[in-house]
XYZ file of N, CA and C in Angstrom:
597
model
N 157.135 81.303 74.437
C 156.739 81.694 75.774
C 156.480 83.196 75.807
N 155.410 83.576 76.439
C 154.969 84.960 76.493
C 155.717 85.737 77.573
N 155.918 87.017 77.315
C 156.468 87.919 78.319
C 155.317 88.657 78.980
N 155.317 88.688 80.302
C 154.296 89.416 81.045
C 154.834 90.788 81.425
N 153.930 91.754 81.505
C 154.279 93.090 81.976
C 153.499 93.332 83.258
N 154.212 93.425 84.371
C 153.576 93.629 85.672
C 154.139 94.901 86.281
N 153.310 95.923 86.344
C 153.712 97.203 86.943
C 155.023 97.711 86.343
N 155.155 97.581 85.021
C 156.347 98.070 84.343
C 157.528 97.126 84.362
N 157.377 95.974 85.005
C 158.454 94.984 85.031
C 158.130 93.880 84.032
N 159.090 93.534 83.216
C 158.925 92.447 82.252
C 159.309 91.131 82.919
N 158.460 90.138 82.733
C 158.720 88.806 83.280
C 158.716 87.827 82.115
N 159.829 87.149 81.906
C 159.900 86.178 80.829
C 161.308 86.071 80.282
N 161.464 85.295 79.204
C 162.785 85.062 78.618
C 163.463 86.374 78.226
N 164.755 86.468 78.549
C 165.522 87.642 78.178
C 165.394 88.807 79.142
N 164.635 88.625 80.209
C 164.456 89.685 81.202
C 165.018 89.221 82.542
N 165.371 90.163 83.409
C 165.903 89.762 84.718
C 164.912 88.897 85.490
N 165.456 88.053 86.334
C 164.631 87.190 87.179
C 163.720 88.060 88.048
N 162.461 87.680 88.155
C 161.467 88.392 88.971
C 161.480 87.742 90.350
N 162.027 88.441 91.328
C 162.219 87.892 92.674
C 161.021 88.246 93.551
N 160.383 87.219 94.088
C 159.212 87.400 94.950
C 159.576 87.036 96.385
N 159.361 87.961 97.295
C 159.518 87.682 98.725
C 158.200 87.106 99.223
N 158.257 85.913 99.773
C 157.061 85.199 100.222
C 156.731 85.586 101.661
N 155.816 86.532 101.813
C 155.325 86.875 103.152
C 154.304 85.841 103.602
N 153.530 85.330 102.646
C 152.547 84.287 102.936
C 151.589 84.688 104.025
N 151.510 83.864 105.038
C 150.648 84.148 106.189
C 151.499 84.343 107.440
N 152.735 84.755 107.241
C 153.686 84.884 108.347
C 153.575 86.193 109.118
N 152.470 86.884 108.939
C 152.215 88.109 109.706
C 151.820 87.790 111.144
N 151.421 86.541 111.393
C 151.039 86.090 112.741
C 149.939 86.940 113.368
N 149.049 87.450 112.523
C 147.929 88.241 113.029
C 148.296 89.653 113.427
N 149.487 90.097 113.062
C 149.967 91.422 113.454
C 150.183 92.296 112.222
N 149.482 93.425 112.172
C 149.667 94.365 111.071
C 151.101 94.895 111.058
N 151.657 95.151 112.224
C 153.045 95.624 112.305
C 154.006 94.593 111.719
N 153.754 93.309 111.994
C 154.597 92.248 111.434
C 154.456 92.199 109.916
N 153.244 92.388 109.402
C 153.028 92.401 107.949
C 153.828 93.536 107.309
N 153.818 94.703 107.936
C 154.616 95.826 107.425
C 156.107 95.510 107.495
N 156.533 94.857 108.564
C 157.945 94.489 108.702
C 158.366 93.515 107.601
N 157.471 92.623 107.195
C 157.773 91.691 106.106
C 157.957 92.444 104.790
N 157.157 93.470 104.577
C 157.312 94.300 103.375
C 158.657 95.021 103.410
N 159.004 95.580 104.565
C 160.300 96.253 104.698
C 161.455 95.287 104.434
N 161.340 94.072 104.956
C 162.391 93.066 104.744
C 162.509 92.710 103.266
N 161.375 92.617 102.573
C 161.393 92.325 101.133
C 162.111 93.436 100.374
N 161.823 94.674 100.738
C 162.475 95.807 100.078
C 163.971 95.825 100.391
N 164.316 95.581 101.645
C 165.731 95.560 102.038
C 166.503 94.471 101.298
N 165.820 93.365 101.000
C 166.451 92.251 100.281
C 166.486 92.491 98.769
N 165.920 93.615 98.337
C 165.871 94.009 96.923
C 165.039 93.063 96.073
N 163.971 92.544 96.669
C 163.020 91.740 95.900
C 162.263 92.654 94.939
N 161.649 92.055 93.937
C 160.797 92.806 93.012
C 159.372 92.909 93.524
N 158.977 91.922 94.317
C 157.580 91.832 94.735
C 157.483 91.206 96.113
N 156.337 91.423 96.741
C 156.021 90.757 98.003
C 154.638 90.134 97.857
N 154.533 88.872 98.291
C 153.281 88.131 98.128
C 152.759 87.663 99.477
N 151.490 87.960 99.702
C 150.781 87.461 100.874
C 149.784 86.401 100.419
N 149.116 85.764 101.355
C 148.056 84.796 101.052
C 146.749 85.331 101.607
N 145.685 85.193 100.814
C 144.379 85.663 101.257
C 143.398 84.497 101.229
N 142.941 84.118 102.411
C 142.000 83.006 102.554
C 141.235 83.177 103.851
N 140.175 82.400 103.985
C 139.456 82.321 105.258
C 139.259 80.850 105.591
N 139.398 80.528 106.853
C 139.214 79.145 107.295
C 137.831 78.645 106.919
N 136.834 79.505 107.047
C 135.448 79.097 106.785
C 135.236 78.645 105.347
N 136.023 79.165 104.407
C 135.872 78.765 103.003
C 136.733 77.566 102.635
N 137.703 77.245 103.488
C 138.630 76.161 103.156
C 138.398 74.866 103.917
N 137.939 74.965 105.162
C 137.847 73.781 106.016
C 136.542 73.765 106.794
N 135.996 72.570 107.018
C 134.873 72.472 107.966
C 135.422 72.585 109.389
N 134.602 73.052 110.298
C 135.052 73.181 111.692
C 135.494 71.831 112.265
N 134.954 70.743 111.726
C 135.283 69.398 112.216
C 136.416 68.759 111.407
N 137.326 69.567 110.872
C 138.396 69.050 110.010
C 139.407 68.195 110.752
N 139.384 68.217 112.045
C 140.320 67.398 112.811
C 141.382 68.241 113.476
N 142.317 67.544 114.106
C 143.363 68.218 114.866
C 144.712 68.062 114.170
N 145.633 68.904 114.570
C 146.980 68.872 114.017
C 147.974 69.125 115.142
N 149.177 68.624 114.954
C 150.261 68.862 115.916
C 151.164 69.992 115.417
N 150.611 70.903 114.618
C 151.380 71.999 114.042
C 152.118 72.765 115.133
N 153.415 72.919 114.960
C 154.296 73.580 115.924
C 154.246 72.932 117.302
N 153.888 71.641 117.339
C 153.862 70.907 118.597
C 152.673 71.220 119.487
N 151.709 71.953 118.954
C 150.521 72.316 119.738
C 149.302 71.613 119.163
N 148.708 70.668 119.892
C 147.530 69.973 119.361
C 146.307 70.898 119.359
N 145.926 71.319 118.149
C 144.755 72.186 117.990
C 144.003 71.765 116.750
N 142.806 72.303 116.586
C 142.040 71.971 115.392
C 142.658 72.679 114.184
N 142.610 71.998 113.049
C 143.120 72.579 111.809
C 142.391 73.884 111.512
N 141.092 73.892 111.762
C 140.293 75.095 111.517
C 140.852 76.279 112.310
N 141.149 76.076 113.586
C 141.675 77.162 114.430
C 143.036 77.643 113.931
N 143.870 76.708 113.512
C 145.198 77.073 113.010
C 145.066 77.965 111.783
N 144.233 77.539 110.833
C 144.050 78.307 109.599
C 143.400 79.653 109.894
N 142.443 79.655 110.807
C 141.755 80.900 111.157
C 142.742 81.939 111.707
N 143.698 81.495 112.511
C 144.698 82.408 113.071
C 145.644 82.955 112.003
N 145.740 82.262 110.867
C 146.647 82.674 109.799
C 145.992 83.622 108.792
N 144.700 83.889 108.956
C 143.988 84.752 108.010
C 144.567 86.167 108.017
N 144.624 86.756 106.839
C 145.004 88.154 106.710
C 143.712 88.962 106.634
N 143.476 89.861 107.578
C 142.238 90.637 107.547
C 142.151 91.495 106.279
N 141.050 91.425 105.537
C 140.925 92.188 104.286
C 141.109 93.691 104.465
N 140.781 94.195 105.655
C 140.920 95.639 105.872
C 142.386 96.094 105.890
N 143.328 95.174 105.950
C 144.747 95.526 105.883
C 145.225 95.749 104.445
N 144.503 95.238 103.468
C 145.011 95.166 102.097
C 145.442 96.512 101.528
N 144.601 97.525 101.649
C 144.932 98.831 101.083
C 146.201 99.410 101.678
N 146.314 99.321 102.987
C 147.482 99.858 103.688
C 148.757 99.103 103.307
N 148.664 97.774 103.243
C 149.843 96.977 102.886
C 150.247 97.207 101.435
N 149.265 97.296 100.551
C 149.561 97.540 99.136
C 150.248 98.890 98.956
N 149.755 99.908 99.649
C 150.358 101.242 99.552
C 151.792 101.225 100.078
N 152.012 100.535 101.182
C 153.360 100.443 101.757
C 154.311 99.754 100.774
N 153.850 98.652 100.189
C 154.695 97.931 99.230
C 155.058 98.828 98.048
N 154.093 99.550 97.528
C 154.361 100.421 96.377
C 155.334 101.542 96.751
N 155.181 102.089 97.957
C 156.121 103.122 98.426
C 157.550 102.581 98.461
N 157.677 101.292 98.713
C 158.992 100.648 98.775
C 159.465 100.154 97.405
N 158.661 100.406 96.359
C 159.037 99.988 95.017
C 158.763 98.531 94.712
N 157.882 97.909 95.492
C 157.558 96.492 95.323
C 156.213 96.302 94.642
N 156.115 95.257 93.850
C 154.812 94.806 93.357
C 154.149 94.068 94.512
N 152.934 94.442 94.830
C 152.169 93.788 95.898
C 151.168 92.853 95.242
N 151.175 91.580 95.662
C 150.167 90.658 95.144
C 149.904 89.566 96.150
N 148.980 88.682 95.800
C 148.621 87.644 96.745
C 148.156 86.374 96.076
N 148.290 85.296 96.821
C 147.719 84.010 96.423
C 146.293 83.979 96.945
N 145.375 83.583 96.076
C 143.965 83.491 96.469
C 143.525 82.037 96.408
N 142.628 81.682 97.306
C 142.204 80.291 97.428
C 140.724 80.103 97.136
N 140.020 81.199 96.880
C 138.609 81.119 96.507
C 138.223 82.410 95.795
N 137.068 82.383 95.164
C 136.617 83.516 94.370
C 136.423 84.778 95.207
N 135.914 84.621 96.424
C 135.710 85.777 97.295
C 137.012 86.482 97.619
N 138.058 85.707 97.872
C 139.373 86.291 98.151
C 139.887 87.046 96.928
N 139.676 86.479 95.739
C 140.104 87.154 94.510
C 139.393 88.491 94.352
N 138.118 88.519 94.657
C 137.356 89.761 94.541
C 137.856 90.813 95.531
N 138.169 90.394 96.753
C 138.683 91.327 97.761
C 140.051 91.888 97.369
N 140.875 91.055 96.790
C 142.242 91.445 96.458
C 142.331 92.271 95.177
N 141.378 92.112 94.302
C 141.438 92.656 92.947
C 141.812 94.136 92.879
N 141.204 94.963 93.694
C 141.463 96.407 93.586
C 142.849 96.805 94.093
N 143.541 95.889 94.743
C 144.830 96.217 95.356
C 146.037 95.668 94.603
N 145.811 94.864 93.564
C 146.927 94.175 92.914
C 146.901 94.323 91.400
N 148.065 94.084 90.810
C 148.192 94.029 89.354
C 148.549 92.618 88.902
N 148.567 91.684 89.845
C 149.004 90.317 89.597
C 148.367 89.408 90.640
N 147.985 88.210 90.222
C 147.444 87.202 91.143
C 148.340 85.972 91.127
N 148.259 85.196 92.192
C 148.917 83.883 92.255
C 147.857 82.854 92.611
N 147.936 81.710 91.961
C 147.110 80.554 92.300
C 148.064 79.486 92.820
N 147.811 79.028 94.036
C 148.683 78.047 94.677
C 148.535 76.666 94.046
N 149.542 75.843 94.255
C 149.551 74.488 93.698
C 148.281 73.708 94.009
N 147.829 73.800 95.244
C 146.688 72.988 95.652
C 145.376 73.475 95.052
N 145.390 74.644 94.438
C 144.185 75.184 93.799
C 144.277 75.145 92.280
N 145.381 74.661 91.729
C 145.559 74.776 90.278
C 144.548 73.978 89.462
N 143.918 72.973 90.063
C 142.887 72.219 89.334
C 141.482 72.718 89.677
N 141.383 73.785 90.435
C 140.100 74.403 90.798
C 139.711 75.316 89.629
N 139.160 74.703 88.579
C 138.911 75.430 87.333
C 137.961 76.608 87.489
N 136.892 76.514 88.308
C 136.060 77.711 88.489
C 136.858 78.893 89.056
N 137.773 78.630 89.975
C 138.612 79.703 90.519
C 139.531 80.260 89.434
N 140.158 79.379 88.655
C 141.036 79.840 87.575
C 140.287 80.746 86.614
N 139.091 80.324 86.219
C 138.300 81.129 85.279
C 137.910 82.466 85.895
N 137.540 82.440 87.159
C 137.129 83.660 87.857
C 138.280 84.666 87.913
N 139.457 84.193 88.272
C 140.620 85.076 88.363
C 141.048 85.527 86.967
N 141.062 84.623 86.004
C 141.452 84.976 84.635
C 140.543 86.056 84.064
N 139.261 85.997 84.398
C 138.293 86.964 83.872
C 138.583 88.389 84.340
N 139.402 88.544 85.343
C 139.762 89.881 85.823
C 140.760 90.559 84.887
N 141.345 89.785 83.958
C 142.208 90.346 82.930
C 143.610 90.713 83.376
N 143.997 90.278 84.556
C 145.326 90.595 85.070
C 146.252 89.392 84.922
N 147.559 89.612 84.947
C 148.483 88.481 84.904
C 148.298 87.566 86.115
N 148.559 86.290 85.879
C 148.414 85.275 86.929
C 149.631 84.357 86.903
N 150.160 84.078 88.082
C 151.189 83.052 88.244
C 150.484 81.817 88.781
N 150.607 80.720 88.061
C 149.947 79.467 88.422
C 151.011 78.456 88.843
N 150.963 78.054 90.096
C 151.937 77.113 90.630
C 151.537 75.681 90.291
N 152.525 74.850 89.973
C 152.264 73.491 89.479
C 152.709 72.394 90.444
N 152.924 72.736 91.701
C 153.551 71.845 92.676
C 153.057 70.435 92.818
N 151.793 70.197 92.813
C 151.287 68.849 93.075
C 150.604 68.237 91.861
N 150.746 68.869 90.712
C 149.963 68.476 89.541
C 150.723 67.545 88.604
N 149.965 66.700 87.929
C 150.475 65.909 86.815
C 150.407 66.782 85.567
N 151.186 66.439 84.552
C 151.248 67.256 83.349
C 149.875 67.425 82.703
N 149.050 66.376 82.690
C 147.723 66.513 82.081
C 146.858 67.512 82.851
N 147.048 67.597 84.171
C 146.304 68.580 84.966
C 146.783 69.995 84.653
N 148.084 70.152 84.466
C 148.625 71.460 84.096
C 148.039 71.888 82.755
N 148.032 70.974 81.789
C 147.498 71.297 80.463
C 146.024 71.680 80.533
N 145.248 70.944 81.306
C 143.820 71.237 81.454
C 143.608 72.614 82.090
N 144.393 72.919 83.102
C 144.267 74.207 83.782
C 144.664 75.359 82.864
N 145.738 75.189 82.111
C 146.172 76.225 81.169
C 145.101 76.454 80.111
N 144.539 75.377 79.578
C 143.490 75.517 78.560
C 142.271 76.247 79.108
N 141.870 75.911 80.334
C 140.716 76.575 80.952
C 140.997 78.058 81.150
N 142.208 78.377 81.568
C 142.585 79.776 81.774
C 142.559 80.530 80.452
N 143.242 80.000 79.446
C 143.350 80.687 78.161
C 142.005 80.824 77.462
N 141.091 79.904 77.713
C 139.760 79.958 77.092
C 138.971 81.190 77.524
N 139.384 81.845 78.590
C 138.700 83.062 79.046
C 139.091 84.272 78.204
N 140.133 84.124 77.392
C 140.631 85.244 76.603
C 141.798 85.967 77.253
N 142.154 85.584 78.455
C 143.307 86.163 79.141
C 144.513 85.272 78.863
N 145.525 85.826 78.217
C 146.740 85.061 77.914
C 147.881 85.424 78.856
N 147.593 86.200 79.891
C 148.617 86.689 80.821
C 148.874 85.652 81.913
N 149.501 84.554 81.540
C 149.704 83.428 82.449
C 151.167 83.012 82.489
N 151.677 82.832 83.695
C 153.024 82.285 83.896
C 152.896 81.040 84.757
N 153.562 79.968 84.350
C 153.585 78.745 85.149
C 154.807 78.772 86.058
N 154.601 78.380 87.293
C 155.676 78.352 88.280
C 156.007 76.902 88.600
N 157.216 76.478 88.249
C 157.674 75.139 88.628
C 157.841 75.115 90.139
N 157.209 74.166 90.768
C 157.219 74.094 92.227
C 157.291 72.632 92.641
N 158.124 72.343 93.601
C 158.133 71.033 94.240
C 157.582 71.254 95.634
N 156.415 70.702 95.903
C 155.694 71.002 97.145
C 156.249 70.218 98.335
N 157.520 70.440 98.609
C 158.184 69.917 99.816
C 159.043 71.036 100.357
N 158.879 71.337 101.616
C 159.575 72.488 102.194
C 160.334 72.086 103.448
N 161.644 72.200 103.445
C 162.500 72.556 102.310
C 162.615 71.383 101.333
N 162.853 71.703 100.080
C 162.944 70.678 99.045
C 164.362 70.120 98.968
N 164.512 68.797 99.083
C 165.841 68.206 98.885
C 166.324 68.478 97.449
N 167.594 68.755 97.288
C 168.169 69.082 95.980
C 167.795 68.042 94.931
N 167.827 66.763 95.307
C 167.558 65.706 94.324
C 166.104 65.692 93.848
N 165.219 66.431 94.518
C 163.806 66.473 94.121
C 163.418 67.757 93.398
N 164.355 68.644 93.122
C 164.019 69.941 92.525
C 163.424 69.831 91.125
N 163.940 68.935 90.308
C 163.441 68.717 88.952
C 163.361 70.015 88.149
N 164.445 70.744 88.113
C 164.487 72.013 87.392
C 164.273 71.804 85.894
N 164.597 70.622 85.386
C 164.379 70.347 83.957
C 162.903 70.406 83.583
N 162.023 70.355 84.570
C 160.590 70.488 84.278
C 160.281 71.837 83.638
N 161.141 72.825 83.845
C 160.929 74.138 83.226
C 160.868 74.033 81.708
N 161.680 73.163 81.144
C 161.684 72.975 79.689
C 160.328 72.459 79.233
N 159.785 71.497 79.946
C 158.471 70.937 79.608
C 157.377 71.985 79.764
N 157.421 72.755 80.829
C 156.382 73.754 81.072
C 156.385 74.860 80.027
N 157.547 75.158 79.447
C 157.600 76.175 78.386
C 156.773 75.733 77.204
């Protein structure tokens, strides 16, 4: 198993656990809230803070249907649109994270998001639901930076295919993240032994 070097931090066997504070899309459309999430990550002594970068227009058709998310019947498109992180925040948030001693990075869901995030990060994340999106994997891998690839919804053959596609770009800076895509995950479904297989 390879050791990754991210902003001077070693990630891999024999090194301290790399703790990521998941800010995700929990900024609720507020730049002040996004900064508060970074402060909370630093206060918790995390190593990194991760946001999500996506746009509703690239992920869903406007006619995607409705959802009862948080008990409010609205269109899925509107819900996702409200969760978008404005790209113009990236530089400011990245600078704040670095001032706090945190690695700033993000999960990207399409090639455009990866391009927007690239100048602000030293690390990318690919979410479970995108791990079989091979054009995205190749696009992000071609940037030559380390990538954390989440395996939450994938079968082992899909993980192998995605790893091969990534490595074929010449970038070997890849870490697999064991993930059970249930939140919160019941203890009996954690399957921590999958880490042995993923190694």
